[in-house]
Coordinates of C-alpha atoms and ligand atoms in Angstrom, one line a residue:
X1 CA -32.4 -33.5 0.5
X2 CA -30.2 -33.7 3.5
X3 CA -26.5 -33.8 4.1
X4 CA -24.8 -34.3 7.4
X5 CA -22.2 -31.7 6.6
X6 CA -23.4 -29.4 3.8
X7 CA -20.3 -27.1 4.2
X8 CA -18.0 -29.8 3.0
X9 CA -20.3 -30.9 0.1
X10 CA -19.1 -29.8 -3.3
X11 CA -21.8 -28.2 -5.2
X12 CA -22.0 -30.3 -8.4
X13 CA -22.4 -33.4 -6.2
X14 CA -24.9 -31.6 -4.0
X15 CA -27.0 -30.3 -6.9
X16 CA -27.3 -33.5 -8.9
X17 CA -29.7 -34.8 -6.2
X18 CA -31.9 -31.8 -6.4
X19 CA -32.1 -29.5 -9.4
X20 CA -32.9 -26.6 -7.2
X21 CA -29.5 -26.6 -5.6
X22 CA -31.1 -26.9 -2.2
X23 CA -29.1 -28.3 0.7
X24 CA -30.9 -28.7 4.0
X25 CA -29.0 -29.0 7.1
X26 CA -30.0 -31.7 9.5
X27 CA -28.9 -29.5 12.3
X28 CA -31.7 -27.1 11.5
X29 CA -33.6 -26.4 14.7
X30 CA -36.1 -23.9 13.2
X31 CA -38.6 -26.3 11.6
X32 CA -40.4 -23.8 9.6
X33 CA -38.9 -22.0 6.7
X34 CA -39.8 -18.4 6.7
X35 CA -40.4 -17.5 3.1
X36 CA -42.0 -14.2 2.2
X37 CA -45.7 -14.4 1.2
X38 CA -44.8 -12.1 -1.7
X39 CA -45.1 -14.1 -4.9
X40 CA -44.9 -11.4 -7.5
X41 CA -41.6 -10.0 -8.8
X42 CA -40.9 -7.5 -6.1
X43 CA -37.1 -7.7 -5.5
X44 CA -34.7 -5.1 -7.0
X45 CA -31.9 -7.6 -6.8
X46 CA -31.2 -11.1 -5.5
X47 CA -28.2 -12.3 -3.6
X48 CA -27.1 -16.0 -3.4
X49 CA -24.6 -16.8 -0.6
X50 CA -25.4 -16.1 3.0
X51 CA -22.0 -16.1 4.5
X52 CA -20.4 -13.0 6.0
X53 CA -20.2 -11.0 2.7
X54 CA -23.6 -12.0 1.3
X55 CA -25.6 -11.4 4.4
X56 CA -24.0 -8.0 5.1
X57 CA -24.3 -6.9 1.5
X58 CA -28.0 -7.8 1.6
X59 CA -28.5 -5.8 4.8
X60 CA -26.6 -2.9 3.2
X61 CA -28.9 -3.0 0.2
X62 CA -32.1 -3.2 2.3
X63 CA -30.9 -0.2 4.4
X64 CA -30.8 1.8 1.1
X65 CA -34.5 1.0 0.5
X66 CA -33.9 -1.9 -1.9
X67 CA -36.0 -5.1 -1.8
X68 CA -33.6 -8.0 -1.9
X69 CA -34.3 -11.7 -2.5
X70 CA -32.0 -14.1 -0.7
X71 CA -30.9 -17.7 -1.4
X72 CA -28.2 -20.1 -0.1
X73 CA -27.2 -23.6 -0.9
X74 CA -27.9 -24.6 2.7
X75 CA -31.4 -23.5 3.1
X76 CA -31.4 -23.6 6.9
X77 CA -29.2 -20.4 6.6
X78 CA -32.0 -18.7 4.7
X79 CA -34.4 -19.6 7.5
X80 CA -32.0 -18.3 10.1
X81 CA -31.3 -15.1 8.3
X82 CA -34.9 -14.3 7.5
X83 CA -35.9 -15.0 11.1
X84 CA -32.9 -13.2 12.5
X85 CA -30.9 -10.3 11.1
X86 CA -33.3 -9.8 8.2
X87 CA -36.5 -9.7 10.3
X88 CA -38.7 -6.8 9.5
X89 CA -36.5 -5.7 6.6
X90 CA -37.4 -5.7 2.9
X91 CA -35.6 -9.1 2.4
X92 CA -37.4 -12.0 0.8
X93 CA -36.0 -15.5 1.5
X94 CA -36.5 -18.3 -1.0
X95 CA -36.2 -22.0 -0.5
X96 CA -35.5 -22.9 -4.1
X97 CA -34.0 -21.3 -7.1
X98 CA -37.1 -21.0 -9.2
X99 CA -38.9 -19.2 -6.4
X100 CA -35.8 -17.0 -5.9
X101 CA -35.8 -16.1 -9.6
X102 CA -39.6 -15.5 -9.6
X103 CA -39.1 -12.8 -6.9
X104 CA -36.9 -10.7 -9.1
X105 CA -38.0 -7.6 -11.1
X106 CA -36.9 -7.5 -14.7
X107 CA -34.2 -7.3 -15.9
X108 CA -33.3 -9.7 -13.1
X109 CA -30.1 -9.1 -11.2
X110 CA -28.6 -12.0 -9.4
X111 CA -25.5 -11.5 -7.3
X112 CA -23.4 -14.5 -6.3
X113 CA -21.5 -14.1 -3.1
X114 CA -20.2 -17.7 -2.8
X115 CA -16.9 -19.3 -2.6
X116 CA -14.9 -18.7 -5.8
X117 CA -14.5 -21.6 -8.2
X118 CA -16.8 -24.5 -9.1
X119 CA -19.6 -23.1 -6.9
X120 CA -19.9 -20.1 -9.2
X121 CA -20.1 -22.3 -12.3
X122 CA -22.6 -24.6 -10.7
X123 CA -24.9 -21.7 -9.7
X124 CA -24.5 -20.2 -13.2
X125 CA -25.5 -23.5 -14.8
X126 CA -28.6 -23.7 -12.5
X127 CA -29.6 -20.1 -12.9
X128 CA -29.2 -19.5 -16.7
X129 CA -32.1 -21.8 -17.7
X130 CA -34.3 -19.8 -15.3
X131 CA -33.3 -16.4 -16.7
X132 CA -34.4 -14.4 -19.7
X133 CA -32.5 -12.4 -22.3
X134 CA -31.0 -9.3 -20.8
X135 CA -31.0 -10.6 -17.2
X136 CA -27.8 -10.1 -15.2
X137 CA -25.6 -12.4 -13.2
X138 CA -22.9 -10.7 -11.0
X139 CA -20.1 -12.7 -9.4
X140 CA -19.1 -10.6 -6.4
X141 CA -16.6 -13.2 -5.1
X142 CA -12.8 -13.2 -5.3
X143 CA -12.7 -14.9 -8.6
X144 CA -9.6 -15.2 -10.7
X145 CA -10.1 -12.9 -13.7
X146 CA -9.6 -15.5 -16.5
X147 CA -12.7 -17.3 -15.1
X148 CA -14.7 -14.1 -15.4
X149 CA -13.5 -13.7 -19.1
X150 CA -14.7 -17.2 -19.8
X151 CA -18.0 -16.9 -18.1
X152 CA -18.8 -13.5 -19.6
X153 CA -18.3 -14.9 -23.1
X154 CA -20.3 -18.0 -22.5
X155 CA -23.2 -16.2 -21.0
X156 CA -23.2 -13.5 -23.7
X157 CA -24.0 -16.3 -26.2
X158 CA -27.2 -16.9 -24.1
X159 CA -28.0 -13.2 -24.0
X160 CA -27.3 -13.1 -20.3
X161 CA -25.2 -10.2 -19.1
X162 CA -22.4 -11.3 -16.8
X163 CA -20.4 -9.0 -14.5
X164 CA -17.4 -9.9 -12.4
X165 CA -17.4 -7.4 -9.5
X166 CA -14.5 -7.3 -7.0
X167 CA -15.9 -6.4 -3.6
X168 CA -13.5 -5.3 -0.8
X169 CA -14.1 -4.2 2.7
X170 CA -14.7 -7.4 4.6
X171 CA -17.7 -7.8 6.9
X172 CA -17.9 -4.1 8.0
X173 CA -17.4 -2.8 4.5
X174 CA -20.1 -5.1 3.1
X175 CA -22.5 -3.8 5.7
X176 CA -21.8 -0.1 5.7
X177 CA -20.3 0.5 2.2
X178 CA -17.6 -1.6 0.4
X179 CA -15.4 -0.7 -2.5
X180 CA -16.9 -2.3 -5.6
X181 CA -15.0 -2.9 -8.8
X182 CA -17.4 -4.1 -11.5
X183 CA -16.4 -5.2 -15.0
X184 CA -17.7 -7.5 -17.7
X185 CA -20.6 -7.0 -20.1
X186 CA -21.0 -3.2 -20.2
X187 CA -24.7 -3.5 -21.2
X188 CA -25.3 -4.5 -17.6
X189 CA -23.9 -1.4 -16.1
X190 CA -26.9 1.0 -16.5
X191 CA -29.1 -1.3 -14.5
X192 CA -26.5 -2.0 -11.8
X193 CA -25.0 1.5 -11.5
X194 CA -27.7 3.0 -9.2
X195 CA -27.6 0.0 -6.9
X196 CA -23.9 -0.5 -6.7
X197 CA -23.0 3.2 -6.4
X198 CA -25.6 3.6 -3.7
X199 CA -24.4 0.7 -1.5
X200 CA -20.7 1.5 -2.0
X201 CA -18.6 3.6 0.4
X202 CA -18.7 7.3 -0.4
X203 CA -15.6 9.5 -0.1
X204 CA -15.7 13.2 -0.9
X205 CA -19.2 12.8 -2.2
X206 CA -18.1 10.2 -4.7
X207 CA -18.9 6.5 -4.6
X208 CA -16.1 4.0 -4.3
X209 CA -17.5 2.1 -7.3
X210 CA -17.5 2.7 -11.0
X211 CA -17.4 0.7 -14.2
X212 CA -13.9 -0.7 -14.6
X213 CA -13.9 -2.3 -18.0
X214 CA -14.9 -5.3 -20.1
X215 CA -14.2 -9.0 -19.6
X216 CA -12.3 -9.7 -16.5
X217 CA -11.2 -6.1 -15.8
X218 CA -13.2 -5.8 -12.5
X219 CA -11.8 -8.9 -11.0
X220 CA -8.3 -8.1 -12.3
X221 CA -8.4 -4.7 -10.6
X222 CA -9.6 -6.4 -7.4
X223 CA -6.8 -8.9 -7.7
X224 CA -4.2 -6.1 -7.9
X225 CA -5.9 -4.4 -4.9
X226 CA -5.2 -7.6 -3.0
X227 CA -1.6 -7.8 -4.2
X228 CA -1.1 -4.3 -3.0
X229 CA -2.8 -5.2 0.3
X230 CA -0.2 -8.1 0.7
X231 CA 2.6 -5.6 0.3
X232 CA 1.1 -3.0 2.5
X233 CA 0.6 -5.5 5.3
X234 CA 4.1 -6.9 4.9
X235 CA 5.7 -3.4 5.1
X236 CA 3.7 -2.6 8.2
X237 CA 5.0 -5.9 9.7
X238 CA 8.5 -4.9 8.8
X239 CA 8.2 -1.5 10.5
X240 CA 7.0 -3.3 13.6
X241 CA 9.9 -5.7 13.4
X242 CA 12.4 -2.9 13.1
X243 CA 11.0 -0.9 16.0
X244 CA 10.9 -4.0 18.1
X245 CA 14.2 -5.6 16.9
X246 CA 16.4 -2.5 16.7
X247 CA 14.9 -0.3 19.4
X248 CA 13.6 -3.0 21.6
X249 CA 10.1 -1.3 21.9
X250 CA 7.2 -3.2 23.3
X251 CA 4.0 -3.9 21.3
X252 CA 1.9 -1.2 23.0
X253 CA 4.8 1.3 22.5
X254 CA 4.8 0.5 18.8
X255 CA 1.0 0.7 18.8
X256 CA 1.3 4.3 20.0
X257 CA 3.8 5.1 17.3
X258 CA 1.4 3.7 14.6
X259 CA -1.4 5.7 16.1
X260 CA 0.7 8.8 15.7
X261 CA 1.7 7.8 12.1
X262 CA -2.0 7.4 11.2
X263 CA -2.4 11.2 11.7
X264 CA -0.1 12.0 8.8
X265 CA 0.9 10.7 5.3
X266 CA 0.4 7.1 6.5
X267 CA -3.2 7.6 7.4
X268 CA -4.8 4.4 6.3
X269 CA -7.1 1.6 7.5
X270 CA -4.2 -0.9 7.8
X271 CA -2.1 1.6 9.9
X272 CA -5.1 2.2 12.2
X273 CA -6.0 -1.4 12.8
X274 CA -2.3 -2.3 13.4
X275 CA -2.2 0.4 16.1
X276 CA -5.3 -1.2 17.7
X277 CA -3.9 -4.7 17.3
X278 CA -0.6 -3.8 18.9
X279 CA -2.4 -2.4 22.0
X280 CA -4.5 -5.4 22.6
X281 CA -3.7 -7.6 25.5
X282 CA -4.3 -11.4 25.6
X283 CA -6.9 -12.2 28.2
X284 CA -5.3 -15.5 29.1
X285 CA -1.7 -14.5 29.5
X286 CA -1.7 -10.8 30.1
X287 CA 0.8 -10.4 27.3
X288 CA 0.3 -8.3 24.2
X289 CA -1.9 -10.3 21.7
X290 CA 0.7 -10.1 19.0
X291 CA 3.3 -11.8 21.2
X292 CA 1.1 -14.9 21.6
X293 CA 0.2 -15.2 17.9
X294 CA 2.3 -17.7 16.0
X295 CA 4.4 -16.1 13.3
X296 CA 3.2 -18.0 10.3
X297 CA 0.9 -16.2 7.8
X298 CA -1.8 -17.8 5.7
X299 CA -3.0 -16.8 2.3
X300 CA -6.0 -17.5 0.0
X301 CA -4.3 -17.1 -3.3
X302 CA -5.0 -13.6 -4.6
X303 CA -1.5 -12.3 -3.9
X304 CA -0.1 -15.3 -5.7
X305 CA -2.4 -14.6 -8.7
X306 CA -1.2 -11.0 -8.8
X307 CA 2.5 -12.1 -8.7
X308 CA 2.0 -14.8 -11.4
X309 CA 0.0 -12.3 -13.6
X310 CA 2.8 -9.7 -13.1
X311 CA 5.2 -12.2 -14.6
X312 CA 2.7 -13.0 -17.4
X313 CA 2.3 -9.3 -18.4
X314 CA 6.0 -8.4 -17.8
X315 CA 5.3 -6.1 -14.9
X316 CA 8.2 -5.6 -12.3
X317 CA 5.9 -6.0 -9.3
X318 CA 8.7 -7.4 -7.2
X319 CA 7.6 -5.9 -3.8
X320 CA 4.1 -7.5 -4.2
X321 CA 5.7 -10.8 -5.1
X322 CA 8.1 -10.5 -2.2
X323 CA 5.2 -10.0 0.2
X324 CA 3.8 -13.4 -1.1
X325 CA 7.2 -15.1 -0.7
X326 CA 7.4 -13.6 2.8
X327 CA 4.2 -15.3 3.8
X328 CA 5.5 -18.6 2.3
X329 CA 8.8 -18.2 4.2
X330 CA 6.9 -17.5 7.4
X331 CA 4.9 -20.7 6.9
X332 CA 8.1 -22.8 7.1
X333 CA 8.1 -22.4 10.8
X334 CA 9.6 -25.8 11.8
X335 CA 12.5 -25.3 9.3
X336 CA 13.1 -21.8 10.5
X337 CA 13.3 -22.9 14.1
X338 CA 15.9 -25.5 13.2
X339 CA 17.8 -23.1 11.0
X340 CA 17.9 -20.5 13.7
X341 CA 20.0 -22.8 15.8
X342 CA 22.6 -23.2 13.0
X343 CA 22.6 -20.1 10.8
X344 CA 24.2 -17.0 12.5
X345 CA 23.4 -13.4 11.9
X346 CA 25.8 -10.5 12.5
X347 CA 27.7 -10.8 15.8
X348 CA 27.8 -7.1 16.5
X349 CA 24.6 -5.2 15.9
X350 CA 26.2 -1.9 16.7
X351 CA 24.9 0.8 18.9
X352 CA 21.2 1.3 19.3
X353 CA 20.2 4.4 17.3
X354 CA 18.5 7.4 18.7
X355 CA 14.9 6.4 19.4
X356 CA 13.1 9.4 17.9
X357 CA 15.4 9.7 14.9
X358 CA 15.0 6.0 14.0
X359 CA 11.3 6.0 14.5
X360 CA 11.1 8.9 12.0
X361 CA 13.4 7.1 9.6
X362 CA 11.2 4.0 9.7
X363 CA 8.1 6.1 9.1
X364 CA 9.7 7.6 6.0
X365 CA 11.0 4.2 4.8
X366 CA 7.4 2.8 5.2
X367 CA 6.0 5.7 3.2
X368 CA 8.6 5.4 0.4
X369 CA 8.2 1.6 0.2
X370 CA 4.4 2.0 0.1
X371 CA 4.6 4.5 -2.8
X372 CA 6.7 1.9 -4.7
X373 CA 4.3 -0.9 -4.2
X374 CA 1.4 1.2 -5.4
X375 CA 3.6 2.3 -8.3
X376 CA 4.1 -1.4 -9.2
X377 CA 0.4 -2.1 -8.9
X378 CA -0.6 0.7 -11.2
X379 CA 2.2 -0.1 -13.6
X380 CA 1.0 -3.7 -13.7
X381 CA -2.6 -2.6 -14.5
X382 CA -1.3 -0.4 -17.3
X383 CA 0.7 -3.2 -18.8
X384 CA -2.3 -5.6 -18.4
X385 CA -4.7 -3.1 -20.0
X386 CA -2.5 -3.0 -23.1
X387 CA -2.2 -6.8 -23.1
X388 CA -6.0 -7.5 -22.6
X389 CA -7.4 -4.6 -24.5
X390 CA -9.0 -2.8 -21.5
X391 CA -9.3 0.9 -21.1
X392 CA -8.7 1.4 -17.4
X393 CA -9.2 4.8 -15.8
X394 CA -6.5 4.9 -13.0
X395 CA -7.9 8.0 -11.4
X396 CA -11.2 6.3 -11.0
X397 CA -9.6 3.1 -9.7
X398 CA -7.8 5.2 -7.0
X399 CA -11.2 6.7 -6.1
X400 CA -12.7 3.2 -5.8
X401 CA -9.9 2.2 -3.4
X402 CA -10.2 5.5 -1.5
X403 CA -12.9 4.1 0.8
X404 CA -14.6 0.9 1.9
X405 CA -11.7 -1.4 1.0
X406 CA -8.8 -2.8 3.0
X407 CA -6.1 -0.6 1.4
X408 CA -8.1 2.6 1.8
X409 CA -5.7 5.3 2.6
X410 CA -5.6 9.1 2.5
X411 CA -2.7 9.1 0.0
X412 CA -5.0 7.6 -2.7
X413 CA -6.2 11.2 -3.1
X414 CA -2.7 12.0 -4.3
X415 CA -2.8 9.0 -6.7
X416 CA -6.2 10.0 -8.0
X417 CA -4.8 13.6 -8.6
X418 CA -1.7 12.2 -10.4
X419 CA -3.8 10.2 -12.9
X420 CA -6.5 12.7 -13.2
X421 CA -3.7 15.2 -14.2
X422 CA -2.1 12.8 -16.6
X423 CA -4.1 9.7 -17.6
X424 CA -1.1 8.4 -19.5
X425 CA 1.4 8.7 -16.6
X426 CA 3.7 5.7 -17.1
X427 CA 4.6 5.4 -13.5
X428 CA 3.3 7.0 -10.3
X429 CA 6.9 7.8 -9.3
X430 CA 7.1 10.3 -12.2
X431 CA 4.2 12.4 -10.8
X432 CA 5.6 15.5 -9.2
X433 CA 4.1 14.9 -5.8
X434 CA 5.5 11.3 -5.6
X435 CA 8.9 12.2 -7.1
X436 CA 9.2 14.8 -4.4
X437 CA 7.9 12.5 -1.6
X438 CA 10.2 9.7 -2.4
X439 CA 13.1 12.1 -2.9
X440 CA 12.5 13.5 0.6
X441 CA 12.3 10.1 2.2
X442 CA 15.0 8.3 0.3
X443 CA 18.0 8.8 2.7
X444 CA 16.0 7.7 5.7
X445 CA 14.8 4.7 3.7
X446 CA 18.3 3.8 2.7
X447 CA 19.5 4.1 6.3
X448 CA 16.7 1.9 7.5
X449 CA 17.4 -0.8 4.9
X450 CA 21.1 -0.6 5.7
X451 CA 20.5 -0.8 9.4
X452 CA 18.3 -3.8 8.9
X453 CA 20.9 -5.6 6.7
X454 CA 23.7 -4.8 9.2
X455 CA 21.6 -6.1 12.1
X456 CA 20.1 -9.1 10.3
X457 CA 16.5 -7.8 10.6
X458 CA 14.3 -9.3 7.8
X459 CA 12.9 -6.5 5.7
X460 CA 12.1 -8.1 2.2
X461 CA 9.4 -5.6 1.2
X462 CA 11.4 -2.4 2.3
X463 CA 14.5 -3.8 0.5
X464 CA 12.7 -4.9 -2.7
X465 CA 10.9 -1.6 -2.9
X466 CA 14.2 0.2 -2.8
X467 CA 15.6 -2.2 -5.4
X468 CA 12.6 -1.3 -7.6
X469 CA 13.2 2.4 -7.1
X470 CA 16.9 2.2 -7.9
X471 CA 16.3 0.0 -10.9
X472 CA 13.5 2.1 -12.3
X473 CA 15.5 5.3 -11.9
X474 CA 18.7 3.9 -13.6
X475 CA 19.4 5.1 -17.0
X476 CA 21.9 2.2 -17.5
X477 CA 21.5 -1.1 -15.7
X478 CA 23.7 -4.2 -15.7
X479 CA 21.6 -6.0 -18.2
X480 CA 24.3 -5.5 -20.8
X481 CA 26.1 -8.2 -19.0
X482 CA 23.1 -10.5 -19.1
X483 CA 22.7 -10.0 -22.9
X484 CA 26.4 -10.7 -23.4
X485 CA 26.1 -13.9 -21.4
X486 CA 23.0 -14.9 -23.3
X487 CA 24.7 -14.3 -26.6
X488 CA 27.9 -16.1 -25.4
X489 CA 26.2 -19.4 -24.4
X490 CA 23.1 -19.4 -26.7
X491 CA 23.7 -16.9 -29.5
X492 CA 20.6 -15.0 -28.3
X493 CA 22.0 -11.7 -29.8
X494 CA 22.1 -8.2 -28.4
X495 CA 21.3 -4.6 -29.4
X496 CA 24.0 -2.0 -29.4
X497 CA 24.1 1.5 -27.8
X498 CA 25.4 2.9 -31.0
X499 CA 22.8 1.4 -33.4
X500 CA 19.0 1.9 -33.7
X501 CA 16.8 -0.3 -31.5
X502 CA 15.5 -3.4 -33.2
X503 CA 18.9 -4.3 -34.9
X504 CA 20.3 -7.4 -33.4
X505 CA 24.0 -8.5 -33.3
X506 CA 25.8 -11.7 -32.5
X507 CA 29.4 -12.0 -31.5
X508 CA 31.5 -15.2 -32.0
X509 CA 32.8 -14.9 -28.4
X510 CA 35.0 -17.9 -28.3
X511 CA 36.2 -18.1 -32.0
X512 CA 34.7 -21.6 -32.0
X513 CA 31.1 -20.6 -32.7
X514 CA 29.6 -19.8 -36.1
X515 CA 27.7 -16.7 -37.2
X516 CA 24.3 -18.4 -36.8
X517 CA 22.2 -16.7 -34.1
X518 CA 19.1 -17.8 -32.2
X519 CA 15.8 -16.1 -33.2
X520 CA 15.0 -13.0 -31.2
X521 CA 11.8 -12.9 -29.2
X522 CA 10.8 -12.2 -25.6
X523 CA 8.6 -14.5 -23.5
Ligands
NBP601 P1 -17.2 -18.0 1.8 O1 -16.1 -17.7 0.9 O2 -16.9 -18.6 3.1 O3 -18.3 -18.8 1.0 C1 -19.5 -19.2 1.7 C2 -20.6 -19.3 0.7 O4 -20.3 -20.1 -0.4 C3 -21.8 -19.9 1.4 O5 -23.0 -19.4 0.9 C4 -21.7 -21.4 1.0 O6 -22.9 -22.1 1.0 C5 -21.2 -21.2 -0.4 N1 -20.6 -22.4 -0.9 C6 -19.4 -23.0 -0.6 BR1 -18.3 -22.6 0.8 N2 -19.2 -24.1 -1.3 C7 -20.2 -24.2 -2.2 C8 -20.5 -25.1 -3.2 N3 -19.7 -26.1 -3.5 N4 -21.7 -24.8 -3.9 C9 -22.5 -23.8 -3.6 N5 -22.2 -22.9 -2.6 C10 -21.1 -23.1 -1.9 O7 -18.1 -16.6 2.1 P2 -17.6 -15.1 2.3 O8 -16.4 -15.0 3.2 O9 -18.9 -14.4 2.6 O10 -17.1 -14.7 0.8 C11 -18.0 -14.8 -0.3 C12 -17.1 -14.4 -1.5 O11 -16.6 -13.1 -1.3 C13 -15.9 -15.3 -1.7 O12 -15.6 -15.4 -3.1 C14 -14.8 -14.5 -1.0 O13 -13.5 -14.8 -1.5 C15 -15.2 -13.1 -1.4 N6 -14.8 -12.1 -0.4 C16 -14.7 -12.4 0.9 C17 -14.3 -11.4 1.8 C18 -14.2 -11.6 3.3 O14 -13.7 -10.7 4.0 N7 -14.7 -12.7 3.8 C19 -13.9 -10.1 1.3 C20 -14.0 -9.9 0.0 C21 -14.5 -10.8 -0.9 P3 -23.3 -23.0 2.3 O15 -23.8 -22.1 3.3 O16 -24.3 -24.0 1.7 O17 -22.0 -23.7 2.8

């Protein structure tokens, strides 16, 4: 079968023509498909999806002594891969799914590294008739966890073990050692454990991969990882914006500051790459690269899923959500350009603060804000675990994020220690180390947020993290007013400070209402 543009074909349409799921590119210049002469089941695992993640994961697996079968919707990519990067390695290309499956040792392990969504369902539908009881399908893509719950249940009815594994680390991580967060049917784990823990990043002699939990737990944890990633990135961008907007520093000067910060508490992959990014010059203009890059951020949905799920499970993940809103606001470039001509900021920005002192304040504000966004992510996982019936080991999750993934950071050791010390810790902020760290940083953090507000510098993540901190540490909030308002206009009732929890009261605020109250429930 041929298609002029296989990349735009949607799989269900593409596969109805050919039950093997094969798409051949007309642009193929290599006429001969290089398929291994091996016909017996020789492969330890098979991977479907030869884009950046799949190819690099296969090479990683082969480098660990595994024999890997490879398949892709567009078969020309199998040809190219086998003839190119995979040449001479223990990698067996297949030109149709039955051949691919026949190459796999039992129990067969098939890892899908394709675009999340219908492509995963379509491959599952094509694979399952070819598999036997006890065989394993792993979805390693960025799948929304409810899809994983659904697929795991459906495949369990056919005795096929389904695992949804979050994989983080991008191209380099996939090749040299990603963070892998597998969850789903636990019966699959004994067969997968030696492979996944071998190919994963290793930190402190421990693999950045362990069993997360049943159902959609693995993809859920990966989703929260991505939500934290959004917040981390936004906070770093805000630190850049403060150093540039308040101190007037150039991109390379800020790069040098980030490089310095990366030697301390803020030591992380994102700090390190930001330092490198800020020092890069545009070959065309001679300007810093960041100065020629348009200020509108894209997104692929995982931050949005995290924020929506936070609302679903009642988790106050406001900084993570704020980071998603920040990208959305950034995308309204044309409107912002027009608004900037009309809407004024403060006239008097005040005196420029002392450079070194302000740099240190921003560093502390970044660290404190970062602690809050991780606190929100872990709190959200705790609430979701209760909601979905998962037993999540938060120390183990911190270890999985310690290496290989985008949010890898030295301070995850502190998070691991906090949860290893107290598995039932309700909030990271209540661990002694983090209580102390945020206590030390808080005045600098407040001064930075105040300076940003006074100068009109946009710092939604720093500000929302501080709001989270101040809200969470408040014994009494202003929600008494909200309850009174709700009772006034809708007879929604309230509890009293001088009565046991669970007793609800209604006041006839106007003298015109009756004594009938609304039922009490929380959505
Ligand atoms: P992509 O997300 O770009 O997906 C490319 C693969 O999906 C190719 O094998 C392609 O086949 C296949 N595919 C597509 Br697109 N539509 C299909 C369809 N309708 N039916 C069947 N196959 C289809 O690749 P990636 O960036 O390597 O990511 C793979 C997975 O890993 C995704 O879920 C992604 O979200 C996740 N992930 C990516 C990264 C990253 O840094 N890129 C990091 C972590 C996780 P074709 O060759 O025939 O078009």
